[in-house]
XYZ file of C-alpha atoms in Angstrom:
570
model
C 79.788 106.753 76.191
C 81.468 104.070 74.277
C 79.932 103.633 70.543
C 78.968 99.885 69.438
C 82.164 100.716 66.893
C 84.124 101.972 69.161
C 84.010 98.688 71.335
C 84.239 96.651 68.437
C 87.218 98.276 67.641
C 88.843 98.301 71.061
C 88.091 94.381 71.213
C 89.676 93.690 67.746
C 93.339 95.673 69.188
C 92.820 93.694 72.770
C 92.565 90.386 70.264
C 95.136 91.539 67.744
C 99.209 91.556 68.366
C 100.910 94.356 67.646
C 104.641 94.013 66.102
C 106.984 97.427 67.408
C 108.317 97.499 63.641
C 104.375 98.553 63.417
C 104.626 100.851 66.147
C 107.794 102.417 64.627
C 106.545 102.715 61.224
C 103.383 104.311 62.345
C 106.300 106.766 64.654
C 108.326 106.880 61.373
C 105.272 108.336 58.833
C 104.660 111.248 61.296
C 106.696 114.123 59.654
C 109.211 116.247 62.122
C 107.525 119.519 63.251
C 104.868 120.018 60.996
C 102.260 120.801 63.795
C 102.380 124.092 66.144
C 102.836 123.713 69.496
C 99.796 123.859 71.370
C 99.041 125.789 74.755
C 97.080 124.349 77.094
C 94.502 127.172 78.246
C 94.255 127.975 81.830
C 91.930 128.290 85.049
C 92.764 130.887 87.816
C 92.003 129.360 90.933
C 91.680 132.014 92.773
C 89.606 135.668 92.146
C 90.027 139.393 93.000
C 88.214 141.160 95.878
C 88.676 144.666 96.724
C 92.560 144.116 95.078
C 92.951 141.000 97.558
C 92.801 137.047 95.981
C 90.266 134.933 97.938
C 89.304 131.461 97.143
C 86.943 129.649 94.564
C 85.602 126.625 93.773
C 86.022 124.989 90.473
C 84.688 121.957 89.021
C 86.380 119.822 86.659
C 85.756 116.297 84.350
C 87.119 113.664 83.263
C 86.042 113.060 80.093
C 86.339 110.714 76.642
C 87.319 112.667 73.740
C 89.850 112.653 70.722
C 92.379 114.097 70.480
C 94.993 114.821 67.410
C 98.299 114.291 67.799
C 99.624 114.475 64.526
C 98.314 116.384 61.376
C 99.132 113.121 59.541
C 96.783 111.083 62.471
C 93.215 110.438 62.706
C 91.728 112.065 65.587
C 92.594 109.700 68.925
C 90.420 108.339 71.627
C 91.809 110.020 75.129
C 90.508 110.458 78.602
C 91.514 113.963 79.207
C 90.060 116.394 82.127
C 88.586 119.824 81.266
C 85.897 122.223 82.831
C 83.295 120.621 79.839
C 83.566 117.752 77.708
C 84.102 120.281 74.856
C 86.871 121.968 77.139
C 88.742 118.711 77.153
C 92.374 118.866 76.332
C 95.673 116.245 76.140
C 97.214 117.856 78.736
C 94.392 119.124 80.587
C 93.751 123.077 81.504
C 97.036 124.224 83.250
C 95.223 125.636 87.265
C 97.045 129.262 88.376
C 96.874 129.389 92.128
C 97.912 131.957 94.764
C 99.920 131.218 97.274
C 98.215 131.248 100.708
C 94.638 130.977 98.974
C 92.810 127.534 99.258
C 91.369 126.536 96.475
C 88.332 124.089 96.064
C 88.131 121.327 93.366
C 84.880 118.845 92.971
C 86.525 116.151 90.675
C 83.910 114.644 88.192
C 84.298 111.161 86.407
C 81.970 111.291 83.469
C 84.003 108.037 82.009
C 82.605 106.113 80.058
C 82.292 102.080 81.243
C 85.083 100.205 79.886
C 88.706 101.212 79.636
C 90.231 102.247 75.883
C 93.471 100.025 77.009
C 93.798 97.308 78.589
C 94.269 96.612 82.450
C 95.526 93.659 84.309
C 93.614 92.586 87.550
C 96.156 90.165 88.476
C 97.965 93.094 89.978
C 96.423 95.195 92.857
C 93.590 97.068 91.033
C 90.370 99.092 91.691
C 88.025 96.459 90.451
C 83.832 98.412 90.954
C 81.284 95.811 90.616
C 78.883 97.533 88.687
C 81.379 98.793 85.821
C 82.956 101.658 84.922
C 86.744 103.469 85.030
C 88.296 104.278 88.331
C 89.874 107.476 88.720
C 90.935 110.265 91.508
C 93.462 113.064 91.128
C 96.078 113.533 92.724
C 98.084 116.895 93.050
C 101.468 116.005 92.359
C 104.159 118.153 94.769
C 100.994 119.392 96.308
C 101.050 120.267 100.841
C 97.337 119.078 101.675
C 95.226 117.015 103.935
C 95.007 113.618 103.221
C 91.378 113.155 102.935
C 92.418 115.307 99.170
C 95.945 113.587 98.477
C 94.135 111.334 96.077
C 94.326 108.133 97.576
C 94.363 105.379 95.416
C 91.721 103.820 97.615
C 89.841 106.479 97.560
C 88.591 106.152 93.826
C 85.048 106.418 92.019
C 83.534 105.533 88.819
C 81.368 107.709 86.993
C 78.465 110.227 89.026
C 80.264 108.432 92.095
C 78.007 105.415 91.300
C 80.817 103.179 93.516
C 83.509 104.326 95.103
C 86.662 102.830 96.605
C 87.647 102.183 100.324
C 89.429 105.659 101.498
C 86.985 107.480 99.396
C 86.076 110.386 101.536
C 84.356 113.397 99.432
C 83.732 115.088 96.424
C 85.401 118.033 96.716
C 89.368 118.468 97.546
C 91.020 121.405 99.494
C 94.233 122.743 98.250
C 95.643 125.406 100.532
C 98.322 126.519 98.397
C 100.659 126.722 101.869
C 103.713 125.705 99.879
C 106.721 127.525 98.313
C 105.920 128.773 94.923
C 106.716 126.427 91.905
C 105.421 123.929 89.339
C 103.062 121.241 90.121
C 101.293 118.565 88.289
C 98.197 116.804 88.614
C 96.932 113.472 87.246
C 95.106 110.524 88.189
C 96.101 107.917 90.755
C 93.535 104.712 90.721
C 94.788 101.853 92.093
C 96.637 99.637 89.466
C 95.301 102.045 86.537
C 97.994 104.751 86.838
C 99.730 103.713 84.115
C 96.791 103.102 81.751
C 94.817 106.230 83.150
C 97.471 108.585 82.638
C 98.527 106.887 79.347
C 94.668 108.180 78.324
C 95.220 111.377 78.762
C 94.516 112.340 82.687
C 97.307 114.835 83.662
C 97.918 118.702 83.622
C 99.816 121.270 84.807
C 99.204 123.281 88.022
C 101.062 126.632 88.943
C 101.745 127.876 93.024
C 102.188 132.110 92.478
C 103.669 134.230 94.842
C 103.974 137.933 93.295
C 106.496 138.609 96.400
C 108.705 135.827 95.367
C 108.537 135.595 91.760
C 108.119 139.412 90.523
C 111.510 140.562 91.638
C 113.479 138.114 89.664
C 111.827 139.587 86.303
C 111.579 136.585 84.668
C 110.469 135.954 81.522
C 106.346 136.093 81.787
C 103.158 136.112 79.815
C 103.375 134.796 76.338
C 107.107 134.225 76.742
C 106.072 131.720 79.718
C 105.154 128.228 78.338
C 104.584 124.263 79.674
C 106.665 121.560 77.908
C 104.649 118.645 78.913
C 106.597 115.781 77.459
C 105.163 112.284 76.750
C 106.213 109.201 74.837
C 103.290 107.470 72.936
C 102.872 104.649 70.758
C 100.038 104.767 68.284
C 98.662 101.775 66.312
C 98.185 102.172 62.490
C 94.255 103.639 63.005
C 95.777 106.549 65.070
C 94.578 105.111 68.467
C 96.606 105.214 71.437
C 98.958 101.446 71.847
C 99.560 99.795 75.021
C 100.629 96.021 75.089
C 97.549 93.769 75.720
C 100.099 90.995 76.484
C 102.297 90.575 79.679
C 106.225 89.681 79.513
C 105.216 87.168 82.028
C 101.472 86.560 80.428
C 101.220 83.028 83.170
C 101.026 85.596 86.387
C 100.628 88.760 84.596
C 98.485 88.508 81.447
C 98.654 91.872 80.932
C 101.687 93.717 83.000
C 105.013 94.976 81.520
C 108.070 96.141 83.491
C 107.711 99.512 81.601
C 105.916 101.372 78.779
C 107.669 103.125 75.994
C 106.192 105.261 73.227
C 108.038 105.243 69.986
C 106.518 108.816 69.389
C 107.801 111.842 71.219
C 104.904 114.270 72.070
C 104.416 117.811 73.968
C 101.760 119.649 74.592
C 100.029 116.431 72.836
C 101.691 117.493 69.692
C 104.244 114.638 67.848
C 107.289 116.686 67.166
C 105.862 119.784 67.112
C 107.423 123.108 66.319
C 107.439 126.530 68.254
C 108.157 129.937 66.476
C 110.354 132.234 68.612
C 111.738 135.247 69.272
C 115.365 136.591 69.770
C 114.705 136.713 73.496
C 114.149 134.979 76.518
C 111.748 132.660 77.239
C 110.769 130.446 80.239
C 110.261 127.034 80.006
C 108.631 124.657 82.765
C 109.304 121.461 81.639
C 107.639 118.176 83.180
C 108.396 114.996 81.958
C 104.913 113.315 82.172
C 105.909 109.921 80.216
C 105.142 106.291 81.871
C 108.960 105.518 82.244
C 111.051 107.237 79.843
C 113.602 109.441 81.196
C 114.936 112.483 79.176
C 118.341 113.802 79.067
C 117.745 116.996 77.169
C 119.500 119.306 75.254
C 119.704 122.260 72.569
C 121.120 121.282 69.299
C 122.937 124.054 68.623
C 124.620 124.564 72.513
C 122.786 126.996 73.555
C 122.505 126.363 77.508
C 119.478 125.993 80.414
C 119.563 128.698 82.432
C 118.019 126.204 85.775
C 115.696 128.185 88.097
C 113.843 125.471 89.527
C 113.319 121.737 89.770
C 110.125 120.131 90.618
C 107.952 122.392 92.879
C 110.422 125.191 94.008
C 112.941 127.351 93.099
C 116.671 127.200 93.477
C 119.051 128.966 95.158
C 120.540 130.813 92.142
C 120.478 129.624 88.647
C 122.511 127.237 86.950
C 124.005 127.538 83.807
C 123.691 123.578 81.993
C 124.206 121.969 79.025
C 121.789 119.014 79.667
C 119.266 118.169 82.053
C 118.002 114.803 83.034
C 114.057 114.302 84.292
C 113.241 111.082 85.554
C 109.150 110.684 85.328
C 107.317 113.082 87.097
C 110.578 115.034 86.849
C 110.101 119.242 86.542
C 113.025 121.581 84.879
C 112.104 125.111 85.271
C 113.939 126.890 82.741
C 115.083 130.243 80.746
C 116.462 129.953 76.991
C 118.630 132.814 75.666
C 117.811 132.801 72.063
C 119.492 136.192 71.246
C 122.597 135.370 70.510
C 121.642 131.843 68.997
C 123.994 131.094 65.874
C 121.328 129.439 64.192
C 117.750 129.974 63.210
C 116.582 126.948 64.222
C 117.432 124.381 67.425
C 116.018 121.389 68.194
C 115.345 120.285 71.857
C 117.029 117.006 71.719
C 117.346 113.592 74.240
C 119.917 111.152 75.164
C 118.577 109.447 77.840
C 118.626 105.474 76.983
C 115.489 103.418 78.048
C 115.292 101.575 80.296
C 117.446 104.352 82.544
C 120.051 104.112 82.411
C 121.600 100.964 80.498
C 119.379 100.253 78.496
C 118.469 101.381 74.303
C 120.232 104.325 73.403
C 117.987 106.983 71.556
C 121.048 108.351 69.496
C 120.353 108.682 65.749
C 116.737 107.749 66.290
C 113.464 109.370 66.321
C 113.142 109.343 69.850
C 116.460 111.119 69.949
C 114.687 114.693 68.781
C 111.935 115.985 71.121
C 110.708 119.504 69.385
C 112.022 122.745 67.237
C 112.494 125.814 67.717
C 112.399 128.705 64.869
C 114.006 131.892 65.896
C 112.280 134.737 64.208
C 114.421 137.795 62.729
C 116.803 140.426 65.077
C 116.812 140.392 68.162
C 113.770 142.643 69.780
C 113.513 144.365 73.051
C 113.681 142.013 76.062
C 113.583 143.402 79.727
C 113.524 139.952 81.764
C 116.571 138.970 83.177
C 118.035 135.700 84.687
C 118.600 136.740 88.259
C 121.620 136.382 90.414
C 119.627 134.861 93.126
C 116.461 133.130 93.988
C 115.637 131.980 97.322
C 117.731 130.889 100.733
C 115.447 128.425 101.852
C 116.798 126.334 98.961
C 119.617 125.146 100.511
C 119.479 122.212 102.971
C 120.922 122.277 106.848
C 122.898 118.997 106.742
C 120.962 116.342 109.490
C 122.162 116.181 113.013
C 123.496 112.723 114.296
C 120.129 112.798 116.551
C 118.184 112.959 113.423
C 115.725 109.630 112.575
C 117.108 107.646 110.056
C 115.438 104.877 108.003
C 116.908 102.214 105.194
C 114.496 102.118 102.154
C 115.343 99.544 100.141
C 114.372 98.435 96.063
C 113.740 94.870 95.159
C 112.861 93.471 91.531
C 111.639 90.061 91.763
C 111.754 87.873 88.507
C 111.040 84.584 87.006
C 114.530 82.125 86.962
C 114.629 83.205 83.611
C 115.382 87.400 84.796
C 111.563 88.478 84.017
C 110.720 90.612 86.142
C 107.050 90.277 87.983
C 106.749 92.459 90.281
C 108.410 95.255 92.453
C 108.549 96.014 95.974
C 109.962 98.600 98.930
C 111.150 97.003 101.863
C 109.800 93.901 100.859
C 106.302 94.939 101.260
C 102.947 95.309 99.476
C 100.771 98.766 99.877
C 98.703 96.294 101.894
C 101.054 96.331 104.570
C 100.761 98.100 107.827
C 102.588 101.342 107.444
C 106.160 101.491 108.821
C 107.163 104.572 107.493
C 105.257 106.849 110.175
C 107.315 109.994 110.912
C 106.258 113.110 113.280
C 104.341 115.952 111.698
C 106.759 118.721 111.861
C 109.906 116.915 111.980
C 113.359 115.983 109.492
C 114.549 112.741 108.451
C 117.650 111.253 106.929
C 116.637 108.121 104.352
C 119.104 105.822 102.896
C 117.795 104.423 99.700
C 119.346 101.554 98.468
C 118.403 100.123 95.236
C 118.957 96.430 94.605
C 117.341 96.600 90.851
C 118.819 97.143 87.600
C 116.794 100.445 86.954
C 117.047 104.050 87.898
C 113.959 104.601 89.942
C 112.158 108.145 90.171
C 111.449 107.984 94.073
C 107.925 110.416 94.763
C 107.168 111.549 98.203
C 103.653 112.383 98.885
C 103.562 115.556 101.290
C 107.127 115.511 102.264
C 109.755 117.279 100.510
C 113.341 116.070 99.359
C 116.768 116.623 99.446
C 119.255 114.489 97.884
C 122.846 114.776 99.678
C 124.547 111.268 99.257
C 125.033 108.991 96.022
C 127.213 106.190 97.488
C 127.868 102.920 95.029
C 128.268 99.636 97.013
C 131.189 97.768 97.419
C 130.626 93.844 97.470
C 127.194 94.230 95.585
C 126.593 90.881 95.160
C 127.589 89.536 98.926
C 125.113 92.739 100.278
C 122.375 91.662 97.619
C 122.323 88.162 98.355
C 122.377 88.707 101.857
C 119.461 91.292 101.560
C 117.509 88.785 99.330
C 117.597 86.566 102.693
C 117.354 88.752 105.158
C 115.621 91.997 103.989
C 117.338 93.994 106.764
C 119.842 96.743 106.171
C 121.724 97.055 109.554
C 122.007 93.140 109.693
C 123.388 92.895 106.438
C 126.192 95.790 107.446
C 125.022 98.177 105.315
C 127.666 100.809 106.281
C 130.338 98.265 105.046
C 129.310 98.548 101.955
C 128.217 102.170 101.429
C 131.765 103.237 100.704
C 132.523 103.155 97.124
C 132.663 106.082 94.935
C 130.147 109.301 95.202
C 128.500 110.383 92.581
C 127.708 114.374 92.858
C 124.138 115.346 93.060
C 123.092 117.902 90.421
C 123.929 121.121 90.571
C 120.394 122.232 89.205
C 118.755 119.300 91.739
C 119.494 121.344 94.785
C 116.497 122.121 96.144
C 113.154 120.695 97.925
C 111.550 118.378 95.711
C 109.551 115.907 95.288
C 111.293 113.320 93.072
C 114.445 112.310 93.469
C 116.271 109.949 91.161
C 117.690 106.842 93.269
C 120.814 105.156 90.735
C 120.955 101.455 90.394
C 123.772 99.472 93.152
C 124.156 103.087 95.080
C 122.516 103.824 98.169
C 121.270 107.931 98.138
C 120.861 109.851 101.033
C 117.875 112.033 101.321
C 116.839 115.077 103.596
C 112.810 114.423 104.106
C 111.401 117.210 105.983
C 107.694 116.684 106.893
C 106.588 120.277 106.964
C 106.912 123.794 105.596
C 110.590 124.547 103.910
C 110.385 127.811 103.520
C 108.906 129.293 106.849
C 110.601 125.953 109.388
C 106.565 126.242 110.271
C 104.161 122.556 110.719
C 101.798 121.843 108.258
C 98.090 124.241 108.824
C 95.975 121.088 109.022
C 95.731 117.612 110.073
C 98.351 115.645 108.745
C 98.096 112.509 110.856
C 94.381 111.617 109.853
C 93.141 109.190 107.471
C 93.452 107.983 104.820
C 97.413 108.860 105.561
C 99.886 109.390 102.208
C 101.994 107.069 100.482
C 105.842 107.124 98.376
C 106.358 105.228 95.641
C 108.532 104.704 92.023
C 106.890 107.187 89.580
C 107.550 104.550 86.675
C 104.262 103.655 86.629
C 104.230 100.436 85.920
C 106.283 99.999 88.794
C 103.872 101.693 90.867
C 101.097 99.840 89.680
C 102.613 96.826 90.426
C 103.574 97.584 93.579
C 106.315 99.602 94.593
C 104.294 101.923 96.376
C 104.220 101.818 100.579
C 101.453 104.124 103.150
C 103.447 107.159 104.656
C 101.213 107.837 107.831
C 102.264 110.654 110.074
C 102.497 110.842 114.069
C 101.175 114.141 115.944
C-alpha cells in the first residue's frame, strides 16, 4: 500500500516541473560501471515425471517495491512482478518453458491504489471506478488463445476487485506450440502501457527445445545471460521521472509523443559492469525501453555472432558489427572474447532518438550502455557458433493469389507540428476490426508510413517477415492525397512504391514479431497466421473472443492509439 509519505511525495513531483538539465545531472552523478550486473533468477515452468516434462501451474504478482538502480541512488519505488512481494525484481523472474508443454499462469495484481506516475485519461484508458492500477500481462511473441493474449480490455485492479470489458479469467494457458526462442512478457492495460511498464512490469520468458537447441552447442549455463535494456530518467530523490505535463497540455494534459530516459540501465542496473571470461558467451538481448532504439556495438570491434532475432532462430549465424533493436526488439547473440585485444569493452549505442533523425547519442552518456572485464588467459571453452540453425527460417516468397492488405501510419498534429495523436488506417482500437485474416493462412502487408518516425510494428499471434523496404517517390503528392482520402489503391500506391530499396537485415531474417517499418518507405511483410516451423494451424481456437490486436511498440504511441483488433476467420 501507498504510505501517507509516499503520496505526499508523489503529489509534490505531479505539482513540481522538472527541468532535463535536472534529469541529466541526476544521469551525470551516477558513476560508469560501478554496480555488478544483476541476474534475474528464474522459474521453470514446466517439471520432470518419470524423465518426461509435464505442465505446472505457477502464480505470480504484481507488486510495489524498490528497487536500486544505482549504488549512488536511494532505493526506487517500482511495480515489478515476482512469485512474493519479497521475490520482486526490476526485470521480473526470467519463466523457462518446454516446448510442447502448456504452462499455467494465475496473474495477481496486489497494486497498490494510485499510480507512482502519472496517467492521462484524455487518451483511451482503463479508468475502474472504485480505484486502483490496471494491469494484465501479456506474453510478448507468445502462440496462444486469445482469452490469455492479454487484452487490454481485459484488465483488473487489485484481488480482481473490477475488471475490464474482455476480462475473461484468472488464469492464462501458454502452450508453448511455437519455435524455440526468446520471449518477453509485460503488462498491457489500456492507455497505461507506457507508465506500467515504465514501473517496472516486464521480464523475460524462454521457449526450450533440447532437440533444437542442444546440437548447436551453444554457449549455456552461467555463460547464458539476459541483457534487458531500459532507458530511465530519475528525479534528484532517486524516484523514477515521467513528464506530468503534455507537449500539447490543452488536449493532452499529460501525453508525450515519446519517453526518453537520460540513464541507460540493464538488468535494472545504471551502467553496470560484467566480469568475463576469455570465452564465449551468449547474450539475449531485448530492448525493453518506452521508445529508444539501440544501435549497438563493442568498443573494441569485436563482432555479434547473430543466432536469433525476436522469438526464433536464424538460418545460420551472422557475423555483425552493429545491431539495431527497435522497442520490443530481441538480438540473440554469441561474443568471442578470446581473442579480444583489450581487457575491457564497452557495449556501446548510436542509435539517435527519436529513430532515426532525431538527437544523436555520440559523445554522451547515453552513448555507452555497459562493460565488460575480460578476466586473465583464455580457459577451456567447448561451445561453438554453429554453421547452421534451422530451415524453417527462411521465407517462401508470396504467390500472386496471396491476400494482400495496405497498412498505413498517420501522425496527426496541432498547425504548429505537435503531434496529438497516432493512428493505423485512420482508425481508433474502437473500430470494428478490418484486419480479419483466416486461421491457417499467409499474407502479404504493405506498410506505409506517412510519419516522421521509425515505428516498431508488433503482431500479436502472427509471425513476420520483412521482404520489401521501398522509399516513395512523390512523397508529398501521395501524402497529401492519403491525408484526403485514406485509401492506398486510390491514391496509386504502386506509382509511388518505386524508389530505392533498402536491404532488410541480414541478422532480421527470420519469423518475428517486430519488424521495424522506416519513415516515407512502404515495407513488405510475410504474415503467416499459424505454425512456421511445422506449415501446421494453430492447436486451439484462434477465431474466439476477445480476438488479438497489432500495434507500434513505442508505447506512447500505442497508448495513444496506434493500436487496431486483429480478429481471425475459421
Amino acid at each position: 500500500m501507498v504510505t501517507v509519505m509516499e503520496a505526499q511525495m508523489y503529489i509534490t513531483r505531479m505539482s513540481t516541473p522538472v527541468t532535463q538539465q535536472t534529469l541529466q545531472r541526476v544521469a551525470a552523478s551516477l558513476q560508469l560501471y560501478v554496480d555488478p550486473l544483476p541476474q534475474m533468477s528464474t522459474i521453470k515452468g514446466f517439471s520432470m515425471k518419470g524423465g518426461n516434462p509435464s505442465s505446472v501451474n505457477l502464480t505470480i504478482g504484481m507488486y510495489q517495491t524498490t528497487w536500486k538502480f544505482h549504488r549512488d541512488l536511494p532505493p526506487t519505488p517500482v511495480f515489478v512482478y515476482g512469485t512474493s512481494a519479497e521475490k520482486a525484481t526490476f526485470p521480473g523472474p526470467t519463466i523457462i518453458a518446454r516446448h510442447g508443454v502448456p504452462l499455467y499462469v494465475k496473474w495477481e495484481n496486489h497494486l497498490p491504489d494510485q499510480h507512482i506516475l502519472p496517467t492521462d485519461n484524455t487518451i483511451p484508458t482503463a479508468i475502474p471506478a472504485k480505484g486502483g492500477v490496471p494491469t494484465v500481462v501479456h506474453l510478448h511473441g507468445g502462440v496462444h488463445p486469445p482469452q490469455s493474449d492479454g487484452s487490454a480490455f481485459a484488465w483488473f485492479t487489485r484481488d480482481y476487485k473490477e475488471v475490464g470489458p474482455k476480462w475473461i479469467q484468472t488464469t492464462y494457458k501458454y502452450p508453448n506450440v511455437q519455435p524455440p526462442g526468446n520471449l518477453w512478457y509485460h503488462d498491457h492495460a489500456l492507455g497505461l502501457t507506457r507508465a506500467n511498464l515504465l514501473a517496472g512490469l516486464l521480464g523475460a520468458y524462454i521457449i526450450e527445445k533440447p532437440e533444437i537447441d542442444d546440437p548447436m552447442d551453444l554457449p549455456c549455463d552461467n555463460d547464458d545471460l539476459h541483457l534487458i535494456i531500459a532507458d530511465r530518467s530519475f528525479n534528484t530523490d532517486g524516484t523514477l521521472y515521467m513528464n506530468s505535463t503534455g507537449n500539447v497540455p490543452s488536449i493532452h494534459p499529460e501525453w508525450q509523443p515519446e519517453y526518453f530516459g537520460e540513464a541507460i540501465t540493464v538488468n535494472g542496473k545504471a551502467w553496470p559492469f560484467l566480469n568475463v571470461a576469455r570465452r564465449r558467451y551468449r547474450f539475449r538481448i531485448l530492448n525493453s525501453s518506452n521508445a529508444r532504439y539501440l544501435n549497438l556495438s563493442l568498443s573494441n570491434g569485436l563482432p555479434f555472432y547473430v543466432i536469433g532475432s525476436d522469438s526464433s532462430y536464424l538460418a545460420a549465424p551472422v557475423t555483425t558489427p552493429t545491431i539495431v533493436l527497435s522497442p520490443a526488439e530481441i538480438a540473440d547473440v554469441v561474443i568471442d572474447f578470446s581473442n579480444s585485444p583489450t581487457p575491457c569493452v564497452e557495449l556501446l549505442n548510436s542509435a539517435p532518438y527519436p529513430y532515426p533523425n532525431g538527437t544523436s547519442t555520440n559523445g554522451t552518456l547515453l552513448g555507452k550502455v555497459m562493460i565488460f572485464h575480460i578476466n586473465g588467459e583464455k580457459v577451456f571453452d567447448n561451445s561453438t557458433i554453429p554453421e547452421k540453425e534451422v530451415a524453417y527460417a527462411n521465407v517462401t516468397m508470396p504467390e500472386p493469389t496471396t491476400k494482400t492488405r495496405y497498412i498505413v501510419l498517420y501522425e496527426y498534429t496541432t498547425p504548429s507540428g505537435e503531434p496529438t495523436h497516432l493512428y493505423i488506417n485512420g482508425l481508433r482500437l474502437e473500430d470494428p476490426a478490418t484486419e480479419t485474416p483466416k486461421s491457417g493462412t499467409t499474407e502479404l502487408w504493405h506498410v506505409i508510413n506517412l510519419t516522421p518516425d521509425n515505428h516498431p510494428l508488433h503482431m500479436h499471434l502472427g509471425m513476420m517477415q520483412a521482404i520489401n523496404i521501398t522509399e516513395l517517390v512523390g512523397y508529398q503528392q501521395f501524402f497529401d492525397c492519403m491525408t484526403q482520402l485514406n485509401d492506398a489503391i486510390k491514391c496509386n500506391v504502386t506509382d509511388h512504391a518505386v524508389g530505392k530499396n533498402l536491404p532488410v537485415p541480414e541478422y532480421e531474417k527470420t519469423w518475428k514479431n517486430v519488424v521495424k517499418i522506416e519513415p516515407g518507405y512502404m515495407t513488405s511483410i510475410v504474415v503467416a497466421f499459424k505454425l512456421v516451423d511445422t506449415n501446421q494451424t494453430y492447436p486451439f481456437d484462434a477465431t474466439a473472443d476477445p480476438g488479438y490486436v497489432y500495434h507500434c511498440h513505442i508505447l506512447d504511441h500505442e497508448d495513444n492509439a496506434m493500436i487496431r483488433p486483429l480478429i481471425l476467420q475459421p
